[in-house]
Coordinates of C-alpha atoms in Angstrom, one line a residue:
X682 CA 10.9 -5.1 1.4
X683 CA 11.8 -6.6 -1.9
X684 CA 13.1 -4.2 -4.6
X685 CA 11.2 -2.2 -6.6
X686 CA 11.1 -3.0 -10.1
X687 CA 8.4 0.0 -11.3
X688 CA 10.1 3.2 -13.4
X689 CA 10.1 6.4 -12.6
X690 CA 7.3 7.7 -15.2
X691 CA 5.2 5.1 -14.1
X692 CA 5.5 6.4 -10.6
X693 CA 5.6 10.1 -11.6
X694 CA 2.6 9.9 -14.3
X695 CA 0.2 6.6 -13.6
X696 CA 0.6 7.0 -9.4
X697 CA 2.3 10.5 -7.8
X698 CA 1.5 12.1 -10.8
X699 CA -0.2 15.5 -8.7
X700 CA 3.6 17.1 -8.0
X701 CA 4.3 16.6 -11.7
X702 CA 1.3 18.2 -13.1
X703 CA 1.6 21.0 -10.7
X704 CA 5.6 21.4 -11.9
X705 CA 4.3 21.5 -15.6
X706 CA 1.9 23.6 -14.8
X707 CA 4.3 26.3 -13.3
X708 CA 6.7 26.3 -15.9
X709 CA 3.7 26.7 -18.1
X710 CA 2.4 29.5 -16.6
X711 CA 6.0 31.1 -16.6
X712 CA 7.1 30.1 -20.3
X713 CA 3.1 32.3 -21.1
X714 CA 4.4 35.0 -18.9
X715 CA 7.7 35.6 -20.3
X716 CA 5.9 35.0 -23.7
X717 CA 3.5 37.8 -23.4
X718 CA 6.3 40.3 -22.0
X719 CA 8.5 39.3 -25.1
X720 CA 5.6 39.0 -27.4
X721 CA 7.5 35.9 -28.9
X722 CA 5.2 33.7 -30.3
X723 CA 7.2 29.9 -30.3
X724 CA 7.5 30.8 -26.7
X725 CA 3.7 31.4 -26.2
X726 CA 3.6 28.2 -28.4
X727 CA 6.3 26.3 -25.9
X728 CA 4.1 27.6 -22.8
X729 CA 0.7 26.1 -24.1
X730 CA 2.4 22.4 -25.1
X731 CA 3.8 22.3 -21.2
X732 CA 0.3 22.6 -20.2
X733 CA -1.1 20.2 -22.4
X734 CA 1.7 18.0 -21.6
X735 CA 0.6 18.9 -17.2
X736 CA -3.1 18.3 -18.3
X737 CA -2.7 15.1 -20.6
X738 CA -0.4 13.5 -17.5
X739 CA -3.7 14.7 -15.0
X740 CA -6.0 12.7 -17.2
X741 CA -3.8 9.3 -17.4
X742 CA -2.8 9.6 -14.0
X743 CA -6.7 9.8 -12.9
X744 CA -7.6 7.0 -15.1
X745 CA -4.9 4.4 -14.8
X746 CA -4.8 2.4 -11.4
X747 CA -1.6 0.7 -11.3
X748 CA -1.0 -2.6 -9.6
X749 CA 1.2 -1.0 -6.6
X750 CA -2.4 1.3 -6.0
X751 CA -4.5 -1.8 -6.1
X752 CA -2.5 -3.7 -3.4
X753 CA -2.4 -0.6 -1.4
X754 CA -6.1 0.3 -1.7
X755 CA -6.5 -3.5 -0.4
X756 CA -3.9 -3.0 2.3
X757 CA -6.3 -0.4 3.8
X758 CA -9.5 -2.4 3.1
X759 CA -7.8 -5.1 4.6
X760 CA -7.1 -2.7 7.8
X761 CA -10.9 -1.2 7.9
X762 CA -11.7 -5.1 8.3
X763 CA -9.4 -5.7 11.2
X764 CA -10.6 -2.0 13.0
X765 CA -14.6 -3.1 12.2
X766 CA -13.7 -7.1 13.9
X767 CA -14.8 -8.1 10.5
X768 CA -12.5 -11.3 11.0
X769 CA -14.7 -13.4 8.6
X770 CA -14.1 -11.0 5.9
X771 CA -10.4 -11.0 6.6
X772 CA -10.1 -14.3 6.3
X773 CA -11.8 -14.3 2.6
X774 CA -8.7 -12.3 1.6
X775 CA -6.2 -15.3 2.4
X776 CA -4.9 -17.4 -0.2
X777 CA -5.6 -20.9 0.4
X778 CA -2.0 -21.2 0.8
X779 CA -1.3 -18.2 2.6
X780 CA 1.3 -18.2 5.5
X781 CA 2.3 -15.9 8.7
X782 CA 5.5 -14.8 9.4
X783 CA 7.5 -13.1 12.1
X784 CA 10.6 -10.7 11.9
X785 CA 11.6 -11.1 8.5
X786 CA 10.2 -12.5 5.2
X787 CA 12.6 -14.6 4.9
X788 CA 11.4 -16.5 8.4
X789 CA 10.4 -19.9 8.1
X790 CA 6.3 -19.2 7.4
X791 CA 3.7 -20.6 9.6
X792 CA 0.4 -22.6 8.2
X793 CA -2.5 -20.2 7.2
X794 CA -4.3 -21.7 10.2
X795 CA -1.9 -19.7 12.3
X796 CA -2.6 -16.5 10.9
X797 CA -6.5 -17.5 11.0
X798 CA -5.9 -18.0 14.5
X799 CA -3.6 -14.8 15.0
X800 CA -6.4 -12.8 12.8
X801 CA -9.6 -14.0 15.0
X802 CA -7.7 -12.4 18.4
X803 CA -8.8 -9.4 17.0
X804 CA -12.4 -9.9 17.8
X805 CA -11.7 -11.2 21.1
X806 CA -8.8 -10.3 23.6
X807 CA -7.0 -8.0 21.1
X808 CA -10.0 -6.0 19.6
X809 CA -9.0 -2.8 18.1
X810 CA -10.8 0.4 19.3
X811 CA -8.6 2.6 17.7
X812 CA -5.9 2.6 14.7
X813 CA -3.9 5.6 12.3
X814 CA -2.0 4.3 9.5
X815 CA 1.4 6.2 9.4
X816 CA 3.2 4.1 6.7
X817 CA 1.8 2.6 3.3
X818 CA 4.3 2.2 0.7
X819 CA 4.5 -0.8 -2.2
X820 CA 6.6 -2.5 -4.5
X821 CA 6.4 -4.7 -7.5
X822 CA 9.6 -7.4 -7.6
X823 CA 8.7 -8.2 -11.2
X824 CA 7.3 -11.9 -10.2
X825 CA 3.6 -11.1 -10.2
X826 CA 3.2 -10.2 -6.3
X827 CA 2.8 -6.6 -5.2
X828 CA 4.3 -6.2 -1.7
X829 CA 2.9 -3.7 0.6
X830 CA 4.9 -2.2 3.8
X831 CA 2.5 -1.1 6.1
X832 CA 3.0 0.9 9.9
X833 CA 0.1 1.5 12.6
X834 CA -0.7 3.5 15.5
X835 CA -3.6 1.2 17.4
X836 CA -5.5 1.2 20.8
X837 CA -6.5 -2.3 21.4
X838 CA -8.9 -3.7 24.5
X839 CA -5.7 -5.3 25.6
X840 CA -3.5 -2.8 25.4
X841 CA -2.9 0.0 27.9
X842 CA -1.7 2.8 25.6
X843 CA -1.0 2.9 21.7
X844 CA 0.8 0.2 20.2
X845 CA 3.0 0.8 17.0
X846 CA 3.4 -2.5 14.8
X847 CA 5.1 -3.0 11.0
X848 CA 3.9 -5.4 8.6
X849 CA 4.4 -6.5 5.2
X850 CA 2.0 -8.0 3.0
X851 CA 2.6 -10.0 -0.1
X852 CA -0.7 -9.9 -2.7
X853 CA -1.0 -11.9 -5.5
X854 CA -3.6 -12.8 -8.3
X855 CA -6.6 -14.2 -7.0
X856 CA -7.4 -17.7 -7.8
X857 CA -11.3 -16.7 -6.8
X858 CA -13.3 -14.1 -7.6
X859 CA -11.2 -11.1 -5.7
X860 CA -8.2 -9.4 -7.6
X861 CA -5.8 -9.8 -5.1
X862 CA -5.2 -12.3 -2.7
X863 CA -3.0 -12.4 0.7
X864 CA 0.0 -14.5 -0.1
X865 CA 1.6 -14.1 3.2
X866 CA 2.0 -11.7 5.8
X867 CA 4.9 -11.0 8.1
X868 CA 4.1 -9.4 11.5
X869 CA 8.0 -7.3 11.5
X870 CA 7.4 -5.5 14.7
X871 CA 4.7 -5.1 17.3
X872 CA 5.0 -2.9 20.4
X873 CA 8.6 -2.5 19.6
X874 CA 9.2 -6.1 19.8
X875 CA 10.2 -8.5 16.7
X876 CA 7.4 -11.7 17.2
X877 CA 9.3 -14.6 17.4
X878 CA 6.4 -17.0 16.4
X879 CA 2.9 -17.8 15.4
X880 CA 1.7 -15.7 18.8
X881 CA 2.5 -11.9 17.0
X882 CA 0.3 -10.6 19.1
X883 CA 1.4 -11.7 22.7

């Protein structure tokens, strides 16, 4: 995965912003404890700004969606496709450029009529009857694409028993009428094996 460019109070108040408000509101609760025992009123005074502070950082973080949520949330929209055999809706998210990859990012990327292809197995030979997502993490490299690590559990028609697989997905800006399109995506492992070409899902 590329580095993360994102700061810590973006990821602490606009995305995992629940532990922090929950902090806050703790101290809060014992700076309003300790105030009433002292009867000290600055400290009463301290105790209500913490929870102000814990309930301002609850509002912001319920109404700001960041870029890194946006990719994710289509990372798993993207998955509910592939599980439903929706492969025509799939395909809608590529870029027109998109390109498939195996291993590593950095491989040489194959034409977006490889990953079409790869993608349609999934209503055929390679149809998913079951699938838990055990990995979803993001980051934002500063260039514009969001990259999304992703790791699965799945059953497939194929398979004879669950089948863990890694993926990384690079989402840009749409250039239609979606937010967020698939730039590329690189198949990193599947059934403990690193693809080593447009076949990921031999």
């Amino acid at each position: 995965m590329p580095e993360d460019t994102t700061g810590v109070l973006a990821h602490r108040v606009l995305e995992s912003h629940w532990p922090t408000v929950v902090v806050l509101g703790l101290v809060s609760a014992a700076i309003v404890w300790t105030a009433f025992g002292r009867d000290d009123r600055r400290l009463l005074l301290a105790g209500v700004a913490t929870a102000v502070v814990a309930l301002a950082i609850a509002v912001i973080g319920g109404l700001v969606t960041t870029d890194r949520e946006r990719a994710m949330a289509a990372t798993e929209a993207f998955v509910a496709r592939a599980v439903d055999g929706d492969i025509d809706e799939m395909i809608a998210w590529l870029h027109p450029d998109a390109t498939l990859h195996a291993g590593r990012i950095e491989s040489p990327g194959h034409s977006r009529e490889s990953l079409v292809r790869a993608l349609e197995q999934l209503d055929g030979r390679h149809r998913i009857t079951d699938n838990t997502i055990t990995l979803l993490d993001a980051a934002d490299d500063g260039s514009g694409a969001i990259w999304v690590e992703l790791a699965c559990l799945t059953n497939t028609s194929s398979s004879s028993g669950i089948v863990p697989s890694r993926w990384i997905f690079e989402w840009s800006p749409a250039e239609s009428g979606r937010p967020w399109e698939i730039r590329s995506l690189t198949a990193v492992s599947v059934a403990g094996r690193t693809p080593d070409g447009r076949n990921i899902f031999r």
